[in-house]
Amino acid sequence: MLKHILRSLTGGPVTEAAPVPGADTLADLGARVAARSRARLGRSLSIRQVDAGSCNGCELEIHALNNPLYDLERFGIRFVASPRHADVLLVTGPVTKNMADALCRTWDATPDPKWVVACGACAIDGGVFAGSYACVGPVEAVLPVDLRIPGCPPRPVELLSGLLALLETTAAERPR
Amino acid sequence: MYGEEPLFGLLGRIGRPVDGHRPWPRFVTDRVGWRLLIEHLGGNGWSLLGLWGEAAAVHTALREDLSGDVAVVSLPCPDRRFPSLSGVRPAAIRLERMAQDLFGLVAERAVAGQSIDDRPWLDHGKWGTRHPLAAEPVITTAPGPQEQPPYRFLPAEGPGLHQIPVGPVHAGIIEPGHFRFTANGETVVRLEERLGYVHKGVEGLMRGKTPADAARIVARLSGDSTVAHAIAFARAVEAALGIEPPPRAVWLRALMAELERVANHLGDIGAICNDAAFAFMLAEMGQLREVVLRAADACFGHRLMMDRVVPGGVTPDIAESGRGRLTDLTAELRRRFAPLVAIYDGKASLNDRTVSTGIVSTGLVQRFGAGGYVGRASGRGLDARRSPGYAPYTDLDFEVPVLTEGDVNARVWIRIREVEQSLSLIDQILRRMPGVPRGPDGIVPPPVLPRLPERGGEGMALVESFRGEIMTWVRLAGDGTIDRCHPRDPSWFQWPLLEAAIEGNIVADFPLCNKSFNGSYSGQDL
């Protein structure tokens, strides 16, 4: 293991930088996210993820954001364990009726100013589950939504790009 | 067991076979026959593969493990009451509660001294309707949070006991569910799960849909097993229609299934170590998982390979560069995975957390018919790719690893061995997969996805996902649309064992135990 760590130290980070001028690359997006989030919230943006009925596909890709290749935390964005520590609720799923209460209570527990991101096709319009007796429907049927990140599930790069869009949107208007 | 009546022998005696149920027979019986079946189940080792309802019938699928014979038994119950199987097969308890919630089918006591768990399971009183899939659903007004009667958790009483409620919203980026711990100091005395929070009404949504549309829903039953569930559904539909997918499609399906298995196992191994505070492994395994997902994306155009397996075949075919890309992938994974396994094996502080933690006994695994790494870590070595077996695995060489310790460590090692086996399978598939077929003119390849005939039938499939055995049963109406479909996720038989695994362990080891099971919430909530 020591050898492994040594190799990692000498080999440099695996995190993907590769800034190609003009292209919408990961590093490019990341720099813009970092600048925005610092301007708005000091140095960080804390996200509480809520699965409100997802198939777990979105969660898998949100997890990927935290791996060393995407390394979300370098931009000052991190996932927190409690809504009380969060600025943003990242909600997935077609909001099942069995989860609607829990979602509302999570929102109530989040301090102002706060934003809601609907992540994935189900959260945006119910996806393939629209019209079910067991689903309320899109997140906006339950909570005010500030941003929608489409995809089934969205790729990690699309998620990152979406978080930037959130910052641009919230900069233009007063928080709720 | 010696002298035991064979499955088909008993079923032939108590029921009559139904026409057009493939590939295994379905027998319709009456209450007397059903009770006789329960009596036999009490004395033999047949595995329960599933239990599901319909408006006026209940079905169960069984397997005689030694011979590999599989059959479905159906009991018409116009009065919506049936003798319960849960007295002889405890894994049926939650399935019967589901049948009650969705169809209003009531399980009745069938064995002396048996108590029926009649608490709702998926129905949390929020749907605005009761028995939504019954012939006549009961419309209700959903009560407000204050009027909602509290769920009756099983009691655990004694001096010094206290309760810890957890969820449905958990601290991590995971699915929702409620865990009610009763603890004495640090030691867990009882855990009771309450699931159903992500019930989306999958079975109701599938009714009346074409197989192609229904496949998109099944592909989203559990995102991590999207390929495996899609294969199980496609195979069940193909069995019902009596058609065979093109040979190349069969091999492409297996290729995707093994990529999915590798990706999930890599993620799980990292996540389990992370829950023992060894974040290094999560970082390393996370990179390997990402390599697999990117290869899948390059080959099939979707990182999780969603909607690639469809009834009739696959769509689209693998990208032209796919073969080379995947050959490089297996070589890279072999090079990078082995040193990490050595690190896992050599870290005493890590093994201190995983060894002898969360033990599930072989007896319990057998009684619940649990498969996958949960079953195989506790001595139950069944694998649907082997028994009953399906193409192309019948032509491929692989081993099914089995351990007997039944602890978190054993579940990690089963995953490690399965990653190695899957890499070998991917190489074999790449070598032996039939080439792109040429059409009659010698140039244009025929589609990998033929048109489905529009006719009725009943079919069933057993498919091994990374988590264990999926059983999917489907009945197509005369116009070829879905009349009834029940996809049974492996989690149904694993979740109850988590309650047993944590007993006597400390609360702090629960994340470790839970992650080593990695049950699907969405898959069992339907």
XYZ file of C-alpha atoms in Angstrom:
702
model
C 0.000 0.000 0.000
C 2.873 2.383 0.795
C 4.192 1.765 -2.689
C 0.755 2.556 -4.055
C 0.567 5.840 -2.144
C 4.091 6.746 -3.178
C 3.196 6.120 -6.795
C 0.091 8.275 -6.412
C 2.172 11.071 -4.875
C 4.799 11.032 -7.562
C 2.369 10.383 -10.391
C 0.329 13.492 -9.708
C -3.446 13.652 -9.296
C -5.698 11.503 -11.473
C -8.310 14.232 -11.381
C -9.120 15.338 -14.861
C -7.971 18.828 -15.746
C -7.288 19.007 -19.502
C -8.547 22.516 -20.110
C -9.202 22.968 -23.813
C -9.829 26.658 -24.481
C -13.290 27.298 -25.826
C -14.550 23.782 -25.173
C -17.113 23.154 -22.460
C -14.747 20.909 -20.561
C -14.932 19.724 -17.027
C -12.168 21.994 -15.778
C -13.627 24.951 -17.607
C -17.020 24.380 -16.030
C -15.406 23.785 -12.677
C -13.587 27.095 -12.678
C -16.821 28.936 -13.397
C -18.653 27.037 -10.671
C -15.918 27.890 -8.194
C -15.913 31.593 -9.025
C -19.684 31.847 -8.754
C -20.085 29.854 -5.586
C -17.430 31.895 -3.832
C -19.129 35.102 -4.831
C -22.506 33.914 -3.570
C -21.729 31.783 -0.575
C -18.228 32.585 0.512
C -16.266 29.497 -0.291
C -18.734 26.680 -0.565
C -22.035 25.261 -1.658
C -23.508 22.482 0.445
C -25.861 20.021 -1.179
C -28.287 17.634 0.455
C -29.389 14.917 -1.937
C -32.922 13.556 -1.491
C -34.119 10.435 -3.283
C -37.867 10.951 -3.616
C -38.560 7.786 -5.583
C -35.628 7.417 -7.946
C -34.602 4.051 -9.422
C -31.123 4.698 -7.965
C -29.658 5.465 -11.390
C -29.323 9.182 -10.608
C -27.721 8.381 -7.243
C -25.068 6.266 -8.955
C -24.054 9.182 -11.159
C -24.197 11.679 -8.295
C -21.835 9.346 -6.442
C -19.512 9.418 -9.424
C -19.166 13.200 -8.987
C -17.317 12.444 -5.772
C -14.776 10.067 -7.320
C -11.235 11.340 -7.845
C -11.749 11.810 -11.584
C -14.486 14.412 -11.132
C -13.559 15.397 -7.569
C -16.475 17.749 -6.944
C -15.095 19.035 -3.653
C -12.226 20.869 -5.355
C -14.824 23.425 -6.498
C -16.059 24.008 -2.959
C -19.231 22.026 -3.601
C -19.877 19.172 -1.229
C -22.615 16.806 -0.175
C -23.727 17.094 3.430
C -25.491 14.610 5.677
C -28.202 16.880 7.061
C -30.606 19.298 5.386
C -29.804 21.681 8.237
C -26.328 22.108 6.748
C -27.501 22.488 3.173
C -27.927 25.355 0.710
C -29.308 23.171 -2.046
C -31.673 20.195 -2.141
C -30.817 17.946 -5.070
C -33.997 15.925 -5.576
C -34.330 12.811 -7.747
C -37.303 10.626 -8.636
C -40.963 11.068 -9.615
C -41.838 11.993 -5.959
C -43.713 8.940 -4.758
C -46.722 9.603 -2.557
C -44.950 7.628 0.170
C -41.976 10.040 0.053
C -43.786 13.368 -0.421
C -44.083 14.055 3.339
C -40.441 13.232 3.970
C -39.393 15.504 1.096
C -41.451 18.415 2.470
C -40.027 17.900 5.946
C -36.497 17.885 4.520
C -37.258 21.195 2.779
C -38.669 22.625 6.030
C -35.471 21.625 7.817
C -33.254 23.415 5.285
C -32.339 26.963 6.325
C -32.897 29.938 4.006
C -31.625 30.906 1.512
C -32.165 27.591 -0.223
C -32.566 26.250 -3.714
C -34.085 23.119 -5.162
C -32.628 21.246 -8.115
C -34.774 18.640 -9.881
C -32.296 16.033 -11.087
C -33.169 13.596 -13.875
C -36.113 12.940 -16.152
C -38.390 11.601 -13.359
C -37.861 14.648 -11.144
C -38.591 16.964 -14.065
C -41.781 15.450 -15.462
C -42.301 12.068 -13.799
C -40.459 10.239 -16.569
C -41.764 6.744 -17.314
C -43.612 6.820 -13.971
C -45.823 9.806 -14.819
C -49.493 9.106 -14.175
C -49.007 6.331 -11.628
C -51.407 6.051 -8.677
C -48.332 5.964 -6.426
C -46.554 9.112 -7.682
C -47.291 12.770 -7.031
C -45.395 13.727 -10.167
C -42.540 16.128 -10.813
C -40.692 17.752 -7.925
C -42.256 21.110 -8.792
C -45.645 19.692 -7.792
C -44.318 19.567 -4.229
C -41.564 22.193 -3.934
C -40.548 25.341 -5.836
C -37.867 24.207 -8.283
C -35.011 26.514 -9.253
C -33.251 24.326 -11.748
C -33.803 21.202 -13.813
C -30.982 18.882 -14.878
C -32.302 16.563 -17.601
C -31.002 13.099 -18.419
C -31.847 9.536 -17.524
C -29.670 9.582 -15.560
C -27.689 12.807 -16.170
C -23.990 12.161 -16.753
C -21.622 13.497 -14.070
C -20.453 16.264 -16.429
C -24.060 17.289 -17.015
C -24.655 17.394 -13.262
C -21.670 19.664 -12.798
C -22.802 21.850 -15.655
C -26.239 22.041 -14.027
C -24.840 23.229 -10.719
C -23.179 26.092 -12.554
C -26.477 26.992 -14.167
C -28.059 27.066 -10.715
C -25.537 29.612 -9.526
C -26.168 31.783 -12.559
C -29.925 31.602 -12.042
C -29.776 32.368 -8.338
C -27.392 35.259 -8.918
C -30.035 36.941 -11.061
C -32.855 36.747 -8.532
C -33.271 37.046 -4.809
C -33.363 33.749 -2.970
C -36.680 32.530 -1.663
C -33.867 -35.560 0.148
C -34.088 -39.288 -0.313
C -37.570 -40.641 -0.879
C -39.027 -37.172 -1.401
C -41.721 -36.767 -4.033
C -40.384 -34.821 -7.029
C -41.779 -31.337 -7.717
C -43.469 -32.277 -10.981
C -44.848 -35.442 -9.370
C -46.666 -33.549 -6.655
C -47.839 -30.768 -8.953
C -49.132 -33.271 -11.493
C -51.129 -34.825 -8.685
C -52.636 -31.616 -7.264
C -53.063 -29.527 -10.400
C -53.410 -29.441 -14.145
C -50.849 -27.790 -16.423
C -51.791 -24.637 -18.328
C -51.163 -24.375 -22.061
C -48.762 -21.801 -23.400
C -46.638 -21.221 -20.257
C -42.968 -21.353 -21.157
C -40.277 -22.481 -20.609
C -41.421 -24.147 -17.361
C -44.947 -25.438 -16.686
C -47.634 -23.692 -14.663
C -50.134 -25.768 -12.724
C -53.539 -24.579 -11.562
C -54.689 -26.139 -8.329
C -57.505 -25.719 -5.786
C -57.437 -24.989 -2.063
C -57.042 -28.656 -1.172
C -54.102 -28.979 -3.543
C -52.583 -25.708 -2.294
C -52.778 -26.960 1.301
C -51.151 -30.225 0.265
C -48.387 -28.183 -1.354
C -47.857 -26.294 1.918
C -47.666 -29.595 3.774
C -44.967 -30.821 1.377
C -43.038 -27.542 1.536
C -42.797 -28.049 5.293
C -40.815 -31.219 4.778
C -38.632 -30.529 1.751
C -36.049 -28.070 0.474
C -37.722 -26.581 -2.582
C -36.805 -22.922 -3.017
C -39.445 -20.245 -3.130
C -38.717 -18.182 -6.249
C -41.594 -15.780 -5.886
C -45.190 -15.171 -4.886
C -47.414 -12.656 -6.614
C -51.085 -11.835 -6.901
C -53.682 -11.116 -9.507
C -57.225 -9.838 -9.247
C -58.597 -13.264 -8.326
C -55.613 -15.607 -8.111
C -52.317 -16.065 -6.363
C -49.225 -17.569 -7.968
C -46.036 -18.983 -6.542
C -42.891 -20.131 -8.325
C -40.857 -22.982 -6.863
C -37.612 -24.750 -7.691
C -36.452 -28.188 -6.745
C -32.801 -27.254 -6.283
C -31.285 -30.726 -6.802
C -32.944 -31.429 -10.142
C -33.233 -27.794 -11.166
C -36.926 -28.239 -12.022
C -38.925 -25.013 -11.890
C -42.700 -24.614 -11.861
C -45.405 -22.071 -11.151
C -48.435 -23.035 -9.073
C -51.614 -20.957 -9.248
C -54.580 -20.889 -6.913
C -57.718 -19.171 -8.176
C -59.241 -17.353 -5.208
C -62.435 -15.496 -6.209
C -63.075 -14.766 -2.505
C -59.569 -13.193 -2.391
C -58.377 -15.426 0.438
C -55.622 -18.013 0.234
C -53.739 -20.233 2.688
C -50.449 -18.552 3.561
C -47.091 -19.994 2.512
C -45.238 -17.924 5.091
C -45.534 -20.594 7.791
C -43.256 -22.882 5.774
C -41.393 -20.259 3.721
C -40.735 -17.120 5.813
C -39.504 -15.302 2.701
C -43.158 -15.248 1.581
C -44.217 -12.939 4.430
C -43.411 -9.645 2.691
C -44.548 -10.982 -0.691
C -47.937 -11.861 0.804
C -48.154 -8.427 2.403
C -47.487 -6.957 -1.044
C -50.262 -9.093 -2.581
C -52.582 -7.777 0.124
C -51.601 -4.150 -0.504
C -51.895 -4.290 -4.289
C -54.748 -6.765 -4.840
C -56.515 -7.124 -1.493
C -55.600 -10.809 -1.323
C -55.718 -11.993 2.273
C -53.316 -14.674 3.501
C -54.895 -17.091 5.941
C -53.270 -19.215 8.617
C -52.263 -22.561 7.122
C -49.897 -24.068 9.690
C -50.673 -24.656 13.370
C -49.337 -21.878 15.565
C -48.631 -19.582 12.614
C -49.333 -15.899 13.113
C -50.136 -13.873 10.006
C -48.388 -10.531 9.590
C -51.274 -8.491 8.181
C -49.592 -5.088 8.437
C -49.427 -3.197 5.160
C -46.010 -3.261 3.503
C -45.931 -1.081 0.379
C -49.155 0.783 1.207
C -48.369 3.657 3.586
C -51.931 5.000 3.387
C -50.937 7.768 0.969
C -52.119 6.536 -2.416
C -55.702 7.748 -2.196
C -56.745 4.224 -3.117
C -56.544 0.778 -1.562
C -55.751 -2.381 -3.515
C -54.921 -0.295 -6.615
C -54.479 -3.306 -8.910
C -57.579 -5.207 -7.777
C -60.573 -5.581 -10.075
C -62.330 -2.859 -8.068
C -59.866 -0.587 -6.253
C -61.194 1.144 -3.141
C -60.951 4.927 -3.369
C -59.971 6.509 -0.064
C -59.121 9.994 1.060
C -55.519 10.089 2.130
C -55.407 11.097 5.815
C -53.208 13.974 6.906
C -49.973 13.263 8.760
C -51.740 13.726 12.111
C -54.556 11.264 11.425
C -52.235 8.611 9.999
C -52.262 5.611 12.362
C -48.711 4.794 13.446
C -47.060 1.746 11.907
C -46.969 -1.119 14.380
C -43.320 -2.023 14.837
C -42.693 -5.373 16.466
C -42.123 -4.893 20.180
C -38.785 -5.410 21.899
C -39.035 -4.900 25.628
C -36.616 -5.134 28.513
C -34.654 -3.034 30.972
C -32.196 -0.635 29.389
C -33.525 -0.930 25.824
C -33.905 2.161 23.699
C -34.985 2.792 20.136
C -33.132 4.549 17.330
C -35.278 5.503 14.339
C -33.352 6.087 11.098
C -34.795 7.336 7.829
C -36.540 7.364 5.432
C -34.127 10.161 4.437
C -30.646 8.818 5.191
C -27.411 10.695 5.719
C -25.735 9.600 2.501
C -26.554 9.650 -1.188
C -28.697 6.534 -0.983
C -32.268 5.397 -1.388
C -34.919 5.981 1.283
C -36.153 3.458 3.809
C -36.803 3.367 7.534
C -34.761 1.343 10.018
C -35.998 0.967 13.569
C -33.227 -0.185 15.872
C -33.787 -1.377 19.391
C -30.451 -1.239 21.173
C -29.038 -2.027 24.575
C -26.217 0.450 24.880
C -24.205 -0.071 21.724
C -25.549 -3.506 20.907
C -28.422 -3.924 18.494
C -31.088 -6.175 19.987
C -33.488 -5.930 17.086
C -33.659 -4.188 13.756
C -36.894 -3.873 11.891
C -37.023 -2.505 8.362
C -39.893 -0.551 6.964
C -39.649 -0.163 3.208
C -42.021 0.841 0.437
C -41.106 4.550 0.348
C -40.134 4.447 -3.308
C -43.135 2.404 -4.469
C -43.848 3.815 -7.918
C -46.618 1.467 -9.017
C -44.444 -0.285 -11.595
C -46.744 -3.285 -12.048
C -49.775 -1.058 -12.554
C -47.944 1.123 -15.077
C -46.916 -1.881 -17.156
C -50.472 -3.121 -17.691
C -51.697 -2.537 -21.223
C -48.296 -1.341 -22.460
C -46.527 -2.912 -25.415
C -43.474 -5.003 -24.448
C -41.221 -2.277 -25.875
C -42.805 0.437 -23.691
C -42.940 -1.818 -20.635
C -39.229 -2.587 -21.088
C -38.450 1.085 -20.476
C -40.253 0.851 -17.123
C -38.566 -2.415 -16.121
C -35.204 -0.866 -17.030
C -35.910 1.687 -14.295
C -36.984 -0.747 -11.598
C -33.512 -0.646 -10.064
C -30.983 1.536 -11.850
C -27.947 -0.486 -10.799
C -29.451 -3.693 -12.262
C -31.015 -2.111 -15.312
C -29.348 -4.572 -17.717
C -30.201 -7.660 -15.662
C -33.843 -6.653 -15.164
C -34.142 -5.818 -18.854
C -32.731 -9.231 -19.784
C -35.106 -11.022 -17.390
C -38.092 -9.144 -18.798
C -37.001 -9.647 -22.405
C -36.462 -13.373 -21.858
C -39.857 -13.739 -20.178
C -41.583 -11.956 -23.078
C -39.644 -14.009 -25.631
C -40.633 -17.205 -23.794
C -44.279 -16.113 -23.788
C -44.150 -15.454 -27.527
C -42.111 -18.570 -28.238
C -39.417 -16.643 -30.115
C -35.623 -16.665 -29.918
C -33.524 -13.489 -30.074
C -30.768 -13.371 -32.736
C -27.624 -15.246 -31.542
C -25.484 -12.112 -31.586
C -27.997 -10.321 -29.367
C -27.777 -13.120 -26.787
C -23.999 -12.635 -26.549
C -24.247 -8.848 -26.443
C -26.696 -9.134 -23.539
C -24.253 -11.259 -21.574
C -21.477 -8.791 -22.348
C -23.540 -5.928 -20.920
C -24.615 -8.019 -17.918
C -21.000 -8.794 -17.011
C -19.936 -5.160 -17.429
C -22.777 -4.196 -15.101
C -21.721 -6.848 -12.574
C -18.097 -5.669 -12.590
C -19.046 -1.992 -12.247
C -21.379 -2.649 -9.317
C -19.033 -4.990 -7.470
C -16.164 -2.499 -7.808
C -18.385 0.258 -6.438
C -19.565 -1.949 -3.570
C -16.076 -3.071 -2.522
C -14.984 0.565 -2.347
C -18.116 1.657 -0.497
C -17.887 -1.147 2.092
C -14.277 -0.215 2.863
C -15.293 3.437 3.076
C -17.880 2.555 5.725
C -15.013 1.078 7.718
C -13.328 4.506 7.350
C -10.852 3.258 4.729
C -11.544 5.963 2.163
C -8.475 5.053 0.140
C -10.266 2.010 -1.268
C -13.350 4.035 -2.253
C -11.140 6.458 -4.153
C -9.325 3.645 -5.961
C -12.391 1.488 -6.689
C -14.316 4.595 -7.733
C -11.744 5.149 -10.459
C -11.994 1.560 -11.669
C -15.792 1.767 -11.706
C -15.571 4.962 -13.737
C -13.299 3.230 -16.261
C -15.932 0.518 -16.724
C -18.798 3.004 -17.091
C -16.888 4.997 -19.691
C -16.143 1.843 -21.656
C -19.840 0.915 -21.486
C -20.711 4.395 -22.710
C -18.255 4.135 -25.605
C -19.574 0.691 -26.583
C -23.312 1.076 -26.074
C -23.930 4.827 -25.801
C -25.104 4.830 -22.171
C -23.006 4.596 -19.008
C -25.455 2.252 -17.268
C -26.535 0.623 -20.570
C -30.176 1.480 -19.935
C -32.732 0.566 -22.632
C -30.127 -1.381 -24.638
C -31.681 -4.769 -23.953
C -35.223 -4.942 -25.317
C -37.686 -7.786 -25.919
C -36.587 -9.481 -29.127
C -32.921 -8.491 -29.073
C -30.671 -5.544 -28.321
C -30.493 -2.048 -29.716
C -28.153 -0.711 -30.884
C -25.331 -3.135 -31.694
C -21.977 -2.565 -29.975
C -19.910 0.298 -31.429
C -17.342 -0.730 -34.016
C -14.472 0.113 -31.703
C -16.165 -1.793 -28.877
C -14.270 -5.055 -29.065
C -10.868 -3.374 -28.861
C -12.035 -1.030 -26.141
C -13.264 -3.881 -23.942
C -10.144 -6.003 -24.513
C -8.109 -3.053 -23.236
C -10.563 -2.633 -20.355
C -10.169 -6.156 -19.010
C -6.388 -5.923 -19.317
C -6.351 -2.607 -17.447
C -8.676 -3.864 -14.719
C -6.612 -7.018 -14.181
C -3.499 -4.886 -13.802
C -5.047 -2.398 -11.379
C -7.475 -4.603 -9.405
C -5.088 -7.257 -8.087
C -2.808 -4.899 -6.069
C -5.904 -3.359 -4.437
C -7.155 -6.802 -3.444
C -3.759 -7.450 -1.861
C -4.111 -4.215 0.113
C -7.598 -5.205 1.306
C -6.276 -8.594 2.356
C -3.278 -7.159 4.167
C -4.899 -4.389 6.194
C -5.380 -5.770 9.681
C -7.301 -2.696 10.868
C -9.762 -3.107 7.980
C -10.163 -6.837 8.456
C -10.802 -6.165 12.126
C -13.993 -4.402 11.047
C -15.169 -6.794 8.334
C -14.235 -10.225 9.712
C -16.938 -11.805 11.904
C -19.194 -8.757 11.513
C -22.807 -9.192 10.417
C -22.872 -12.978 10.192
C -25.793 -14.680 8.427
C -26.061 -18.409 9.074
C -26.277 -20.939 6.261
C -29.569 -22.166 7.705
C -31.181 -18.731 7.406
C -29.878 -18.201 3.885
C -31.378 -21.544 2.866
C -34.721 -20.842 4.563
C -35.063 -17.505 2.802
C -33.658 -18.739 -0.494
C -31.295 -15.753 -0.640
C -29.024 -15.640 -3.663
C -26.165 -13.509 -4.923
C -23.244 -12.568 -2.675
C -25.482 -12.785 0.406
C -26.309 -16.433 -0.290
C -22.903 -17.401 -1.657
C -21.026 -15.897 1.312
C -23.099 -18.159 3.567
C -22.747 -21.428 1.703
C -25.668 -21.277 -0.752
C -23.979 -21.572 -4.117
C -26.870 -21.211 -6.528
C -26.385 -19.004 -9.575
C -29.091 -18.628 -12.219
C -26.398 -18.577 -14.914
C -25.620 -22.175 -13.865
C -28.992 -23.461 -12.726
C -31.291 -23.378 -14.597
C -28.651 -21.815 -16.873
C -29.244 -19.802 -20.020
C -27.444 -18.864 -23.191
C -24.664 -18.015 -23.700
C -23.451 -18.998 -20.203
C -24.068 -22.656 -20.949
C -21.160 -22.350 -23.437
C -18.837 -20.361 -21.196
C -16.348 -21.365 -18.505
C -16.766 -19.731 -15.129
C -16.755 -20.604 -11.460
C -19.348 -19.661 -8.870
C -17.402 -18.718 -5.728
C -18.869 -19.949 -2.435
C -17.764 -19.231 1.133
C -19.289 -20.299 4.422
C -18.254 -17.617 6.921
C -21.309 -15.466 6.140
C -19.751 -12.226 7.424
C -19.068 -8.851 5.782
C -15.593 -10.044 4.818
C -17.014 -13.090 3.021
C -19.428 -10.893 1.079
C -16.478 -8.713 0.031
C -14.472 -11.753 -1.089
C -17.380 -13.164 -3.095
C -17.493 -9.846 -4.949
C -13.724 -9.898 -5.523
C -13.880 -13.419 -6.972
C -16.893 -12.527 -9.100
C -15.095 -9.521 -10.572
C -12.289 -11.876 -11.620
C -14.768 -14.356 -13.080
C -16.644 -11.638 -14.956
C -13.420 -10.295 -16.495
C -12.731 -13.786 -17.777
C -16.305 -14.027 -19.082
C -15.985 -10.706 -20.900
C -12.806 -11.951 -22.603
C -14.482 -15.223 -23.580
C -17.543 -13.416 -24.939
C -15.380 -11.025 -26.979
C -13.496 -13.973 -28.472
C -16.488 -16.121 -29.262
C -19.328 -13.734 -30.008
C -20.780 -14.347 -33.470
C -19.896 -11.630 -35.957
C -22.315 -9.159 -37.474
C -24.595 -11.288 -39.633
C -25.021 -10.408 -43.284
C -28.396 -10.141 -44.951
C -29.474 -12.049 -48.059
C -27.658 -9.552 -50.311
C -24.411 -10.189 -48.419
C -23.962 -6.578 -47.327
C -26.825 -5.214 -45.260
C -26.941 -6.827 -41.830
C -30.431 -7.776 -40.639
C -31.526 -5.822 -37.546
C -30.375 -7.137 -34.154
C -33.949 -6.405 -33.151
C -36.663 -8.284 -35.020
C -40.324 -7.222 -34.903
C -42.321 -8.897 -32.137
C -45.424 -10.877 -33.094
C -48.650 -9.582 -31.570
C -50.062 -12.554 -29.717
C -50.670 -13.751 -26.179
C -48.823 -16.180 -23.945
C -47.189 -16.636 -20.560
C -43.485 -16.661 -19.913
C -40.995 -16.582 -17.124
C -37.253 -16.072 -16.784
C -34.555 -16.441 -14.159
C -31.566 -14.151 -14.649
C -28.556 -13.538 -12.419
C -28.040 -9.861 -11.634
C -24.979 -8.635 -9.714
C -27.160 -8.796 -6.605
C -28.613 -12.250 -7.173
C -31.363 -14.048 -8.977
C -34.155 -12.086 -10.659
C -37.411 -13.877 -11.453
C -39.709 -12.198 -13.933
C -43.128 -13.541 -14.835
C -45.245 -12.090 -17.612
C -48.601 -12.740 -19.247
C -49.277 -11.125 -22.621
C -52.832 -10.418 -23.703
C -54.072 -11.540 -27.131
C -52.988 -8.241 -28.743
C -49.433 -8.674 -27.456
C -49.661 -6.050 -24.671
C -48.777 -6.720 -21.034
C -51.661 -8.201 -19.056
C -49.675 -8.882 -15.885
C -45.967 -8.697 -15.134
C -44.175 -9.312 -11.866
C -40.420 -8.687 -11.701
C -39.098 -10.109 -8.412
C -35.856 -8.434 -7.401
C -33.290 -10.514 -5.457
C -33.547 -7.982 -2.619
C -36.882 -9.460 -1.509
C -35.014 -12.428 -0.027
C -31.996 -10.458 1.218
C -33.522 -7.547 3.120
C -35.050 -9.805 5.820
C -31.629 -11.355 6.452
C -30.068 -7.961 7.140
C -32.291 -7.837 10.225
C -30.671 -11.092 11.345
C -27.136 -10.054 10.343
C -27.058 -6.972 12.568
C -28.422 -8.678 15.682
C -25.813 -8.632 18.448
C -23.542 -6.288 16.477
C -22.924 -2.696 17.490
C -24.926 0.154 15.968
C -21.746 1.595 14.428
C -21.329 -1.542 12.323
C -24.743 -1.192 10.703
C -23.535 0.873 7.711
C -20.920 -1.782 7.082
C -23.478 -4.606 7.221
C -25.990 -2.675 5.137
C -23.442 -1.842 2.452
C -22.256 -5.445 2.307
C -25.864 -6.419 1.493
C -26.542 -3.399 -0.730
C -30.206 -4.322 -1.038
C -32.228 -2.468 -3.632
C -34.951 -0.248 -2.184
C -36.469 0.641 -5.528
C -36.297 -2.950 -6.777
C -38.285 -4.342 -3.847
C -40.597 -1.343 -3.439
C -41.723 -1.766 -7.068
